[in-house]
Amino acid sequence: MFDVKLKNLSRYSLVTISIIIILPWIGILFNFSPFFRNHIFNIIGLPLFLSLASAIGFSIAYHEGRTRPVKQRCRMAGTDITEKNRAAQKIRYQSYLLENIQESMVVIDSNGFVKCVNERAKQLFAISVQDELIPHLQRIMYPYDQDRLELIKAQIRAGQSWQGEITLNLNGTIKHFIHHIDPLLENSALNGIVIISTDITALAEARERAETANMSKSQFLANMSHEIRTPMIGILGSVELLAETLSPEQTEYLSTIRECGEQLLEIINQILDVSKIELGVLELNPETVDLANLLSGTSSIIEPALKAKGLTLKLIMEKASGLIQIDPLKLRQVLLNLLYNAVKFTDSGIITLEAELMARPEGDTCLTVSVTDTGIGISGDKIDTIFAPFTQADSSSSRKYGGTGLGLYICKKMVELMQGSIWVTNLDGQGTRFSFSVPVTTEAVIENHKETTPNSFDLFKDDLLLDFTPVSILVVEDNELNRRIVTKMLLNYGFEVTNAGNGLECLNILQHTSFDVILMDMQMPVMDG
């Protein structure tokens, strides 16, 4: 049985068993005689140990933890390539990412040749490594002209990145991209560029659809607001005519109807203004006006609202006199919005309207207007959003004070249309100050322009005004109710009035009759105004 077991053992196992058997006997001999310990070991023990070592061999440990036996001694030299392998693995991973990203990437050297290009760029622009970039610029940078390309190159040469949105026609397909071009610098010298292109076609198409839908919405609001506004004018006009024939009690009831109608009309007008802003059809109509008269006349409009709340309006206009050229309707609308807001949110105290004309270093003149109240103020976290549409400083204020949240948004857009800016300042619990600043043409410039204009004349001369009395007016309105109301009101003022239902009727009447004034609706059947 012992023999069978020995046959089944490996070489190293047999050597181990031999050592276990022999070593105890050597120990006994060592203890038996000093002579054996000193001499016999050199004859028997040392060769035996070397033989065992030779039989067992040596081993080499590998860095991953494995060992391998080596029978004979050897001398060897090695280099640790761990970092090299890691770097190679990192490069392979980066190459994998580069080939699988959705952005197109093209690397160009300083001589204009392609040094690196990923798979996406090959698919989009048919570019390969070692290609010269110049033939591909038409595909990558069209429709930019040469002047625009030179500006981009100058920016890159200055070590600055460039980013822009561009629309390309690739094999008959319209694609939208954002190009991002970065300079590759080496010791502060331009050594090449990298062009990264992101396909935003889906995003651009979604944006275009959203803009189209928004335009359709604005057009719908404009049409609906006009349709609502037309009968509303009829209601208010009927109220004015009816007021002349009623008793005092009935007149009081009628005043309530008028007040509610005017509030509703104001909301409708705001929606119309927002629609015009979003459609981009809001235009300026500058005129020469007396600034002091315009400011005082506008402030007088809010006197009933001031009296109703027991408020006082203070005007500071010492530095705001003379003629200026500006759109008076837009300026008046901004002022009224700010003044009515001040009245609405002020329960007691003073509202101050301050205006000043200031010369700017650029050489032009700036009109700065401020409306300050002693009202509830605006919390700090709402300051940045107060000019956004449909936004109020406090959502609960819409229930207490009313309003649509459109007034300040309209103010901002109208001031920006006049090339100005508007801002708000909180007065630490003492109210709010709304200010805006717009460039204007002043009296000196206007007078100088008059002197250099040939055949100029004063539109307000008495003899010219006399030519317009008595006045004959043609009213062109397709809405019969409004036509009747306007006609009746004009007749009450002593004017001569003729009616037409659309633009074509107006032209037919003008064939044989002339008028001093034509009041005409814009949207009408058959022919618009």
Short mmCIF file of C-alpha atoms in Angstrom, two decimals:
data_model
loop_
_atom_site.label_atom_id
_atom_site.label_comp_id
_atom_site.label_asym_id
_atom_site.label_seq_id
_atom_site.Cartn_x
_atom_site.Cartn_y
_atom_site.Cartn_z
CA MET A 1 0.00 0.00 0.00
CA PHE A 2 2.94 2.30 0.82
CA ASP A 3 4.38 1.78 -2.66
CA VAL A 4 1.07 2.58 -4.30
CA LYS A 5 0.83 5.81 -2.39
CA LEU A 6 4.38 6.78 -3.34
CA LYS A 7 3.63 6.25 -6.99
CA ASN A 8 0.66 8.57 -6.75
CA LEU A 9 2.68 11.38 -5.16
CA SER A 10 4.33 14.18 -7.10
CA ARG A 11 8.04 14.87 -7.15
CA TYR A 12 7.78 17.70 -4.65
CA SER A 13 5.63 15.62 -2.30
CA LEU A 14 8.25 12.78 -2.28
CA VAL A 15 11.02 15.23 -1.49
CA THR A 16 9.00 16.66 1.36
CA ILE A 17 8.39 13.17 2.85
CA SER A 18 12.09 12.34 2.53
CA ILE A 19 13.02 15.44 4.47
CA ILE A 20 10.53 14.57 7.18
CA ILE A 21 12.06 11.05 7.56
CA ILE A 22 15.77 11.97 7.37
CA LEU A 23 15.91 15.14 9.48
CA PRO A 24 15.02 13.44 12.84
CA TRP A 25 17.87 10.90 12.38
CA ILE A 26 20.33 13.66 11.63
CA GLY A 27 19.22 15.37 14.84
CA ILE A 28 19.89 12.17 16.86
CA LEU A 29 23.40 11.84 15.37
CA PHE A 30 24.08 15.50 16.19
CA ASN A 31 23.23 14.87 19.81
CA PHE A 32 25.21 11.57 19.94
CA SER A 33 28.65 12.88 18.95
CA PRO A 34 30.34 16.29 18.58
CA PHE A 35 32.61 14.70 15.98
CA PHE A 36 29.64 13.84 13.82
CA ARG A 37 28.24 17.28 14.35
CA ASN A 38 31.53 18.93 13.17
CA HIS A 39 32.74 16.64 10.37
CA ILE A 40 30.16 14.12 9.29
CA PHE A 41 27.62 16.93 8.51
CA ASN A 42 30.07 18.39 6.01
CA ILE A 43 30.38 14.96 4.37
CA ILE A 44 26.74 13.87 4.47
CA GLY A 45 24.47 16.72 5.66
CA LEU A 46 25.58 19.53 3.38
CA PRO A 47 25.44 17.48 0.13
CA LEU A 48 22.09 16.14 1.28
CA PHE A 49 20.75 19.69 1.83
CA LEU A 50 22.05 20.85 -1.54
CA SER A 51 20.56 17.83 -3.22
CA LEU A 52 17.24 18.55 -1.62
CA ALA A 53 17.46 22.19 -2.67
CA SER A 54 18.35 21.11 -6.18
CA ALA A 55 15.45 18.69 -6.20
CA ILE A 56 13.03 21.27 -4.86
CA GLY A 57 14.33 24.21 -6.96
CA PHE A 58 13.68 27.95 -6.57
CA SER A 59 10.62 29.98 -7.40
CA ILE A 60 9.84 33.36 -8.98
CA ALA A 61 6.95 35.47 -7.72
CA TYR A 62 4.89 37.28 -10.37
CA HIS A 63 3.28 40.71 -9.75
CA GLU A 64 -0.20 39.22 -9.97
CA GLY A 65 0.52 36.81 -7.11
CA ARG A 66 1.39 33.58 -8.99
CA THR A 67 4.73 31.71 -8.54
CA ARG A 68 6.74 29.50 -10.90
CA PRO A 69 9.53 27.09 -9.86
CA VAL A 70 13.02 27.47 -11.39
CA LYS A 71 15.44 24.56 -11.02
CA GLN A 72 18.72 26.39 -11.65
CA ARG A 73 19.93 29.77 -10.57
CA CYS A 74 19.69 32.57 -13.07
CA ARG A 75 20.30 36.32 -13.29
CA MET A 76 17.74 38.47 -15.07
CA ALA A 77 16.78 42.15 -15.65
CA GLY A 78 13.20 43.46 -16.09
CA THR A 79 11.25 46.72 -16.70
CA ASP A 80 8.00 47.56 -14.92
CA ILE A 81 5.48 48.32 -17.72
CA THR A 82 2.45 48.72 -15.47
CA GLU A 83 2.01 52.44 -16.22
CA LYS A 84 2.60 51.82 -19.91
CA ASN A 85 -0.18 49.26 -19.98
CA ARG A 86 -2.49 51.58 -18.07
CA ALA A 87 -1.77 54.41 -20.52
CA ALA A 88 -2.48 52.12 -23.47
CA GLN A 89 -5.73 51.03 -21.85
CA LYS A 90 -6.69 54.68 -21.28
CA ILE A 91 -5.97 55.53 -24.92
CA ARG A 92 -8.09 52.62 -26.10
CA TYR A 93 -10.94 53.78 -23.86
CA GLN A 94 -10.69 57.38 -25.07
CA SER A 95 -10.64 56.18 -28.68
CA TYR A 96 -13.75 54.14 -27.98
CA LEU A 97 -15.52 57.20 -26.54
CA LEU A 98 -14.39 59.40 -29.44
CA GLU A 99 -15.79 57.01 -32.02
CA ASN A 100 -19.11 56.55 -30.23
CA ILE A 101 -20.08 60.11 -29.22
CA GLN A 102 -22.82 61.86 -31.21
CA GLU A 103 -20.77 65.03 -31.66
CA SER A 104 -18.61 65.45 -34.72
CA MET A 105 -14.95 66.22 -33.95
CA VAL A 106 -12.27 67.32 -36.41
CA VAL A 107 -8.70 68.22 -35.38
CA ILE A 108 -6.78 70.44 -37.81
CA ASP A 109 -3.03 71.12 -37.62
CA SER A 110 -1.41 74.50 -38.21
CA ASN A 111 -0.95 73.71 -41.92
CA GLY A 112 -4.66 73.15 -42.45
CA PHE A 113 -4.61 69.35 -42.67
CA VAL A 114 -6.91 67.01 -40.79
CA LYS A 115 -4.98 65.17 -38.05
CA CYS A 116 -7.85 63.44 -36.30
CA VAL A 117 -11.49 62.86 -37.17
CA ASN A 118 -14.10 60.69 -35.49
CA GLU A 119 -16.68 58.46 -37.13
CA ARG A 120 -19.49 61.01 -36.74
CA ALA A 121 -17.53 63.68 -38.66
CA LYS A 122 -16.78 61.19 -41.44
CA GLN A 123 -20.49 60.44 -41.79
CA LEU A 124 -21.60 64.09 -41.77
CA PHE A 125 -18.87 65.90 -43.69
CA ALA A 126 -17.04 63.09 -45.59
CA ILE A 127 -13.71 64.10 -44.04
CA SER A 128 -10.73 61.75 -43.61
CA VAL A 129 -7.35 62.02 -41.88
CA GLN A 130 -4.68 63.81 -43.97
CA ASP A 131 -7.37 65.67 -45.93
CA GLU A 132 -6.83 69.37 -46.43
CA LEU A 133 -9.52 71.35 -44.59
CA ILE A 134 -10.04 74.07 -47.22
CA PRO A 135 -12.21 71.98 -49.60
CA HIS A 136 -14.44 70.99 -46.66
CA LEU A 137 -15.05 74.50 -45.30
CA GLN A 138 -18.00 74.94 -47.65
CA ARG A 139 -19.72 71.96 -46.06
CA ILE A 140 -18.79 72.80 -42.47
CA MET A 141 -19.14 76.61 -42.36
CA TYR A 142 -21.68 77.45 -45.11
CA PRO A 143 -23.50 79.90 -45.27
CA TYR A 144 -20.80 82.03 -43.60
CA ASP A 145 -19.12 84.30 -46.14
CA GLN A 146 -15.40 84.97 -46.36
CA ASP A 147 -15.57 88.10 -44.19
CA ARG A 148 -17.30 86.17 -41.41
CA LEU A 149 -14.74 83.37 -41.69
CA GLU A 150 -11.89 85.87 -41.41
CA LEU A 151 -13.41 87.25 -38.20
CA ILE A 152 -13.63 83.73 -36.78
CA LYS A 153 -10.01 83.03 -37.77
CA ALA A 154 -8.86 86.24 -36.10
CA GLN A 155 -10.64 85.24 -32.91
CA ILE A 156 -9.01 81.78 -32.96
CA ARG A 157 -5.54 83.26 -33.66
CA ALA A 158 -6.03 85.44 -30.58
CA GLY A 159 -6.38 82.25 -28.53
CA GLN A 160 -10.12 82.61 -28.02
CA SER A 161 -12.82 80.00 -28.56
CA TRP A 162 -15.69 80.60 -30.95
CA GLN A 163 -19.21 79.19 -30.81
CA GLY A 164 -22.10 79.72 -33.20
CA GLU A 165 -25.28 78.17 -34.53
CA ILE A 166 -25.36 77.30 -38.22
CA THR A 167 -27.74 75.68 -40.70
CA LEU A 168 -26.25 73.38 -43.36
CA ASN A 169 -27.60 71.53 -46.37
CA LEU A 170 -25.98 68.08 -46.26
CA ASN A 171 -26.85 65.97 -49.28
CA GLY A 172 -30.23 67.63 -49.60
CA THR A 173 -31.06 67.41 -45.88
CA ILE A 174 -31.29 70.58 -43.77
CA LYS A 175 -29.30 70.18 -40.56
CA HIS A 176 -28.84 72.59 -37.67
CA PHE A 177 -25.53 72.57 -35.77
CA ILE A 178 -23.75 74.35 -32.97
CA HIS A 179 -20.08 74.68 -33.95
CA HIS A 180 -17.55 75.06 -31.14
CA ILE A 181 -14.03 75.88 -32.34
CA ASP A 182 -11.14 75.83 -29.83
CA PRO A 183 -7.51 76.77 -30.50
CA LEU A 184 -4.82 74.18 -29.73
CA LEU A 185 -1.94 76.08 -28.15
CA GLU A 186 1.63 74.92 -27.59
CA ASN A 187 3.90 77.31 -25.70
CA SER A 188 1.36 80.07 -26.40
CA ALA A 189 1.63 79.41 -30.15
CA LEU A 190 -1.30 78.22 -32.25
CA ASN A 191 -0.63 74.61 -33.20
CA GLY A 192 -4.05 73.75 -34.63
CA ILE A 193 -7.76 73.83 -33.93
CA VAL A 194 -10.46 71.39 -32.91
CA ILE A 195 -13.98 71.76 -34.34
CA ILE A 196 -16.76 70.10 -32.34
CA SER A 197 -20.18 70.10 -34.00
CA THR A 198 -23.37 69.23 -32.14
CA ASP A 199 -26.40 68.28 -34.21
CA ILE A 200 -29.35 70.27 -32.82
CA THR A 201 -31.72 69.62 -35.72
CA ALA A 202 -34.39 68.03 -33.54
CA LEU A 203 -34.09 70.83 -30.98
CA ALA A 204 -34.21 73.54 -33.67
CA GLU A 205 -37.28 71.98 -35.29
CA ALA A 206 -39.00 71.71 -31.90
CA ARG A 207 -38.12 75.35 -31.20
CA GLU A 208 -39.49 76.38 -34.60
CA ARG A 209 -42.71 74.49 -33.94
CA ALA A 210 -43.01 76.15 -30.53
CA GLU A 211 -42.40 79.60 -32.04
CA THR A 212 -44.99 78.93 -34.73
CA ALA A 213 -47.48 77.79 -32.11
CA ASN A 214 -46.71 80.86 -30.01
CA MET A 215 -47.22 83.14 -33.00
CA SER A 216 -50.52 81.42 -33.75
CA LYS A 217 -51.54 81.89 -30.13
CA SER A 218 -50.61 85.56 -30.22
CA GLN A 219 -52.51 86.05 -33.48
CA PHE A 220 -55.51 84.29 -31.98
CA LEU A 221 -55.36 86.48 -28.86
CA ALA A 222 -55.08 89.59 -31.01
CA ASN A 223 -58.09 88.61 -33.11
CA MET A 224 -60.17 87.58 -30.11
CA SER A 225 -59.22 90.69 -28.16
CA HIS A 226 -60.23 92.83 -31.12
CA GLU A 227 -63.53 91.00 -31.41
CA ILE A 228 -64.20 91.47 -27.68
CA ARG A 229 -63.01 95.07 -27.69
CA THR A 230 -65.37 96.11 -30.48
CA PRO A 231 -68.64 95.39 -28.60
CA MET A 232 -67.04 96.68 -25.39
CA ILE A 233 -66.55 100.06 -27.04
CA GLY A 234 -70.19 99.92 -28.07
CA ILE A 235 -71.25 99.30 -24.47
CA LEU A 236 -69.18 102.19 -23.12
CA GLY A 237 -70.37 104.48 -25.90
CA SER A 238 -73.99 103.62 -25.14
CA VAL A 239 -73.34 104.35 -21.47
CA GLU A 240 -72.06 107.82 -22.36
CA LEU A 241 -75.13 108.57 -24.48
CA LEU A 242 -77.51 107.11 -21.91
CA ALA A 243 -76.05 109.20 -19.08
CA GLU A 244 -77.52 112.36 -20.60
CA THR A 245 -81.13 111.15 -20.19
CA LEU A 246 -81.18 109.49 -16.73
CA SER A 247 -82.13 110.48 -13.20
CA PRO A 248 -79.39 110.84 -10.53
CA GLU A 249 -80.07 107.34 -9.16
CA GLN A 250 -79.96 105.79 -12.60
CA THR A 251 -76.80 107.75 -13.35
CA GLU A 252 -75.15 106.15 -10.29
CA TYR A 253 -76.00 102.68 -11.58
CA LEU A 254 -74.69 103.68 -14.97
CA SER A 255 -71.41 104.82 -13.39
CA THR A 256 -70.93 101.29 -12.06
CA ILE A 257 -71.47 99.90 -15.55
CA ARG A 258 -68.97 102.41 -16.94
CA GLU A 259 -66.35 101.59 -14.30
CA CYS A 260 -66.64 97.83 -14.84
CA GLY A 261 -66.57 98.31 -18.60
CA GLU A 262 -63.43 100.45 -18.42
CA GLN A 263 -61.69 97.84 -16.26
CA LEU A 264 -62.61 95.12 -18.72
CA LEU A 265 -61.46 97.28 -21.62
CA GLU A 266 -58.11 97.85 -19.89
CA ILE A 267 -57.56 94.09 -19.60
CA ILE A 268 -58.49 93.63 -23.26
CA ASN A 269 -56.08 96.41 -24.26
CA GLN A 270 -53.27 94.78 -22.27
CA ILE A 271 -53.84 91.46 -24.02
CA LEU A 272 -53.80 93.29 -27.36
CA ASP A 273 -50.51 94.98 -26.44
CA VAL A 274 -48.91 91.68 -25.43
CA SER A 275 -50.09 90.11 -28.68
CA LYS A 276 -48.54 92.96 -30.68
CA ILE A 277 -45.29 92.63 -28.73
CA GLU A 278 -45.04 88.89 -29.36
CA LEU A 279 -45.97 89.31 -33.03
CA GLY A 280 -43.32 92.02 -33.39
CA VAL A 281 -45.73 94.55 -34.87
CA LEU A 282 -45.40 97.19 -32.14
CA GLU A 283 -43.91 100.29 -33.77
CA LEU A 284 -42.76 103.72 -32.65
CA ASN A 285 -44.37 106.91 -33.94
CA PRO A 286 -42.17 109.75 -32.65
CA GLU A 287 -43.58 113.26 -32.47
CA THR A 288 -42.41 116.60 -31.16
CA VAL A 289 -44.12 117.24 -27.82
CA ASP A 290 -43.81 119.57 -24.86
CA LEU A 291 -42.47 117.33 -22.11
CA ALA A 292 -43.87 119.27 -19.16
CA ASN A 293 -47.36 119.37 -20.69
CA LEU A 294 -47.24 115.66 -21.47
CA LEU A 295 -46.21 114.78 -17.90
CA SER A 296 -48.74 117.04 -16.19
CA GLY A 297 -51.52 115.97 -18.56
CA THR A 298 -50.79 112.30 -17.94
CA SER A 299 -50.69 112.75 -14.17
CA SER A 300 -54.07 114.51 -14.22
CA ILE A 301 -55.68 111.35 -15.62
CA ILE A 302 -55.12 109.51 -12.33
CA GLU A 303 -56.57 112.28 -10.13
CA PRO A 304 -59.91 110.46 -9.59
CA ALA A 305 -58.03 107.35 -8.42
CA LEU A 306 -55.89 109.48 -6.09
CA LYS A 307 -58.93 111.18 -4.55
CA ALA A 308 -60.71 107.87 -4.06
CA LYS A 309 -57.85 106.64 -1.82
CA GLY A 310 -56.93 109.98 -0.26
CA LEU A 311 -53.44 110.01 -1.80
CA THR A 312 -51.30 112.96 -2.86
CA LEU A 313 -49.30 113.22 -6.09
CA LYS A 314 -46.08 115.23 -6.03
CA LEU A 315 -44.57 116.37 -9.34
CA ILE A 316 -40.85 117.21 -9.67
CA MET A 317 -40.26 118.50 -13.20
CA GLU A 318 -37.85 121.45 -12.86
CA LYS A 319 -35.29 119.65 -15.04
CA ALA A 320 -37.84 118.31 -17.54
CA SER A 321 -39.02 121.23 -19.65
CA GLY A 322 -38.87 122.00 -23.35
CA LEU A 323 -39.62 120.19 -26.57
CA ILE A 324 -38.54 116.60 -27.12
CA GLN A 325 -39.11 114.10 -29.87
CA ILE A 326 -40.59 110.83 -28.62
CA ASP A 327 -43.59 108.54 -29.14
CA PRO A 328 -46.09 110.28 -26.81
CA LEU A 329 -48.59 107.41 -26.75
CA LYS A 330 -45.97 104.86 -25.67
CA LEU A 331 -44.50 107.23 -23.08
CA ARG A 332 -47.96 108.06 -21.72
CA GLN A 333 -48.87 104.36 -21.50
CA VAL A 334 -45.72 103.54 -19.53
CA LEU A 335 -46.34 106.47 -17.18
CA LEU A 336 -49.98 105.53 -16.61
CA ASN A 337 -49.11 101.90 -15.91
CA LEU A 338 -46.53 102.91 -13.31
CA LEU A 339 -48.76 105.57 -11.75
CA TYR A 340 -51.82 103.32 -11.52
CA ASN A 341 -49.65 100.58 -10.01
CA ALA A 342 -48.42 103.05 -7.40
CA VAL A 343 -51.99 104.05 -6.55
CA LYS A 344 -53.16 100.45 -6.46
CA PHE A 345 -50.50 99.28 -3.97
CA THR A 346 -50.42 102.40 -1.77
CA ASP A 347 -52.99 102.74 1.02
CA SER A 348 -51.75 106.05 2.40
CA GLY A 349 -49.02 108.59 1.81
CA ILE A 350 -47.51 110.31 -1.22
CA ILE A 351 -46.78 109.26 -4.79
CA THR A 352 -43.95 111.16 -6.44
CA LEU A 353 -43.45 111.59 -10.18
CA GLU A 354 -39.97 112.92 -10.98
CA ALA A 355 -38.56 113.57 -14.45
CA GLU A 356 -35.19 114.88 -15.60
CA LEU A 357 -33.47 115.51 -18.93
CA MET A 358 -29.76 114.71 -18.75
CA ALA A 359 -26.98 115.08 -21.31
CA ARG A 360 -24.95 111.89 -21.71
CA PRO A 361 -21.22 111.55 -22.53
CA GLU A 362 -22.20 109.99 -25.86
CA GLY A 363 -23.58 113.37 -26.91
CA ASP A 364 -27.30 112.61 -26.83
CA THR A 365 -29.92 113.41 -24.19
CA CYS A 366 -31.62 110.99 -21.86
CA LEU A 367 -35.04 111.32 -20.23
CA THR A 368 -35.16 109.64 -16.81
CA VAL A 369 -38.51 109.26 -15.05
CA SER A 370 -39.17 107.81 -11.59
CA VAL A 371 -42.44 106.94 -9.87
CA THR A 372 -42.03 106.50 -6.11
CA ASP A 373 -44.75 105.29 -3.74
CA THR A 374 -45.11 104.63 -0.02
CA GLY A 375 -46.92 101.34 -0.53
CA ILE A 376 -46.40 97.70 0.39
CA GLY A 377 -43.09 97.31 -1.43
CA ILE A 378 -41.71 94.20 -3.14
CA SER A 379 -39.94 91.31 -1.46
CA GLY A 380 -36.31 90.88 -2.47
CA ASP A 381 -36.76 87.48 -4.08
CA LYS A 382 -39.40 88.90 -6.45
CA ILE A 383 -37.38 91.84 -7.77
CA ASP A 384 -35.76 89.84 -10.59
CA THR A 385 -39.07 88.49 -11.92
CA ILE A 386 -41.31 91.51 -11.46
CA PHE A 387 -41.11 92.43 -15.18
CA ALA A 388 -41.96 88.92 -16.40
CA PRO A 389 -45.39 88.42 -18.03
CA PHE A 390 -48.29 87.20 -15.87
CA THR A 391 -46.16 87.81 -12.75
CA GLN A 392 -47.05 89.67 -9.57
CA ALA A 393 -44.94 90.33 -6.50
CA ASP A 394 -47.32 88.24 -4.39
CA SER A 395 -49.80 85.76 -5.83
CA SER A 396 -52.23 86.70 -3.09
CA SER A 397 -52.08 90.34 -4.21
CA SER A 398 -54.00 89.47 -7.38
CA ARG A 399 -56.96 88.58 -5.17
CA LYS A 400 -56.68 91.71 -3.03
CA TYR A 401 -55.61 94.27 -5.64
CA GLY A 402 -56.65 92.66 -8.93
CA GLY A 403 -54.71 92.83 -12.17
CA THR A 404 -53.34 90.45 -14.77
CA GLY A 405 -49.60 90.77 -14.14
CA LEU A 406 -49.10 92.22 -17.63
CA GLY A 407 -48.66 95.93 -16.89
CA LEU A 408 -44.97 95.94 -15.95
CA TYR A 409 -44.13 93.47 -18.72
CA ILE A 410 -45.71 95.85 -21.24
CA CYS A 411 -43.81 98.77 -19.69
CA LYS A 412 -40.52 96.91 -20.05
CA LYS A 413 -41.15 96.01 -23.69
CA MET A 414 -42.23 99.53 -24.61
CA VAL A 415 -39.22 101.11 -22.89
CA GLU A 416 -36.92 98.66 -24.69
CA LEU A 417 -38.68 99.52 -27.96
CA MET A 418 -37.68 103.14 -27.26
CA GLN A 419 -34.05 101.94 -26.80
CA GLY A 420 -34.24 102.49 -23.05
CA SER A 421 -34.11 100.51 -19.82
CA ILE A 422 -36.37 100.13 -16.78
CA TRP A 423 -35.59 99.04 -13.24
CA VAL A 424 -37.09 98.87 -9.75
CA THR A 425 -35.68 99.82 -6.34
CA ASN A 426 -37.01 98.67 -2.98
CA LEU A 427 -37.07 101.38 -0.31
CA ASP A 428 -36.66 99.11 2.74
CA GLY A 429 -40.27 98.92 3.84
CA GLN A 430 -41.04 102.49 2.78
CA GLY A 431 -42.35 101.71 -0.68
CA THR A 432 -41.00 101.15 -4.17
CA ARG A 433 -39.41 103.27 -6.88
CA PHE A 434 -39.85 102.35 -10.54
CA SER A 435 -37.53 104.20 -12.92
CA PHE A 436 -36.92 104.16 -16.64
CA SER A 437 -34.56 105.97 -18.95
CA VAL A 438 -34.95 106.55 -22.71
CA PRO A 439 -32.90 108.56 -25.23
CA VAL A 440 -34.70 111.59 -26.70
CA THR A 441 -34.10 114.34 -29.21
CA THR A 442 -34.17 117.72 -27.47
CA GLU A 443 -35.44 121.17 -28.43
CA ALA A 444 -32.07 122.44 -29.72
CA VAL A 445 -31.78 119.59 -32.19
CA ILE A 446 -35.41 119.98 -33.25
CA GLU A 447 -35.02 123.74 -33.83
CA ASN A 448 -31.82 123.18 -35.79
CA HIS A 449 -33.63 120.62 -37.93
CA LYS A 450 -36.46 123.09 -38.57
CA GLU A 451 -34.01 125.75 -39.76
CA THR A 452 -32.42 123.38 -42.26
CA THR A 453 -35.73 122.01 -43.55
CA PRO A 454 -36.99 123.84 -46.66
CA ASN A 455 -40.61 125.03 -46.88
CA SER A 456 -41.20 124.27 -43.20
CA PHE A 457 -44.36 125.69 -41.65
CA ASP A 458 -46.12 125.73 -38.30
CA LEU A 459 -48.96 123.24 -38.19
CA PHE A 460 -50.55 125.13 -35.31
CA LYS A 461 -50.99 128.51 -36.98
CA ASP A 462 -54.46 129.98 -36.42
CA ASP A 463 -55.24 130.41 -40.11
CA LEU A 464 -54.60 126.72 -40.70
CA LEU A 465 -56.87 125.73 -37.85
CA LEU A 466 -59.66 127.92 -39.18
CA ASP A 467 -59.66 125.96 -42.42
CA PHE A 468 -60.94 122.90 -40.51
CA THR A 469 -64.19 124.41 -39.23
CA PRO A 470 -66.86 123.21 -39.63
CA VAL A 471 -65.47 119.68 -39.86
CA SER A 472 -66.97 116.96 -42.02
CA ILE A 473 -66.12 113.40 -40.93
CA LEU A 474 -66.45 110.08 -42.72
CA VAL A 475 -66.90 107.15 -40.29
CA VAL A 476 -65.90 103.79 -41.83
CA GLU A 477 -66.92 100.93 -39.51
CA ASP A 478 -68.40 97.52 -40.31
CA ASN A 479 -69.95 97.08 -36.85
CA GLU A 480 -73.34 98.77 -37.08
CA LEU A 481 -73.68 99.37 -33.33
CA ASN A 482 -70.32 101.10 -33.08
CA ARG A 483 -71.04 103.08 -36.24
CA ARG A 484 -74.28 104.40 -34.76
CA ILE A 485 -72.70 105.27 -31.42
CA VAL A 486 -69.72 107.09 -32.96
CA THR A 487 -72.01 108.95 -35.35
CA LYS A 488 -74.32 110.06 -32.53
CA MET A 489 -71.42 111.26 -30.37
CA LEU A 490 -69.88 113.24 -33.24
CA LEU A 491 -73.23 114.79 -34.13
CA ASN A 492 -73.62 115.89 -30.50
CA TYR A 493 -70.33 117.77 -30.87
CA GLY A 494 -71.60 119.56 -33.98
CA PHE A 495 -69.70 117.69 -36.68
CA GLU A 496 -71.09 116.67 -40.05
CA VAL A 497 -70.98 112.86 -40.29
CA THR A 498 -71.23 110.38 -43.18
CA ASN A 499 -71.10 106.58 -42.76
CA ALA A 500 -69.54 103.70 -44.70
CA GLY A 501 -69.57 99.97 -43.90
CA ASN A 502 -66.21 98.92 -45.40
CA GLY A 503 -63.20 100.14 -47.32
CA LEU A 504 -64.80 99.72 -50.73
CA GLU A 505 -67.80 101.86 -49.75
CA CYS A 506 -65.36 104.44 -48.44
CA LEU A 507 -63.59 104.64 -51.81
CA ASN A 508 -66.90 104.94 -53.66
CA ILE A 509 -67.99 107.84 -51.44
CA LEU A 510 -64.64 109.57 -51.88
CA GLN A 511 -65.17 109.53 -55.65
CA HIS A 512 -67.64 112.42 -55.35
CA THR A 513 -67.24 113.80 -51.82
CA SER A 514 -64.27 115.13 -49.83
CA PHE A 515 -63.94 115.07 -46.03
CA ASP A 516 -61.81 116.82 -43.46
CA VAL A 517 -61.35 113.67 -41.35
CA ILE A 518 -61.82 109.95 -41.96
CA LEU A 519 -62.26 107.66 -38.94
CA MET A 520 -61.71 104.13 -40.20
CA ASP A 521 -61.65 100.67 -38.67
CA MET A 522 -58.73 98.47 -39.71
CA GLN A 523 -60.24 94.98 -40.02
CA MET A 524 -63.40 94.96 -42.14
CA PRO A 525 -65.08 92.69 -44.69
CA VAL A 526 -64.77 93.32 -48.45
CA MET A 527 -61.86 95.73 -47.95
CA ASP A 528 -59.82 96.51 -44.82
CA GLY A 529 -59.12 100.01 -43.59
#
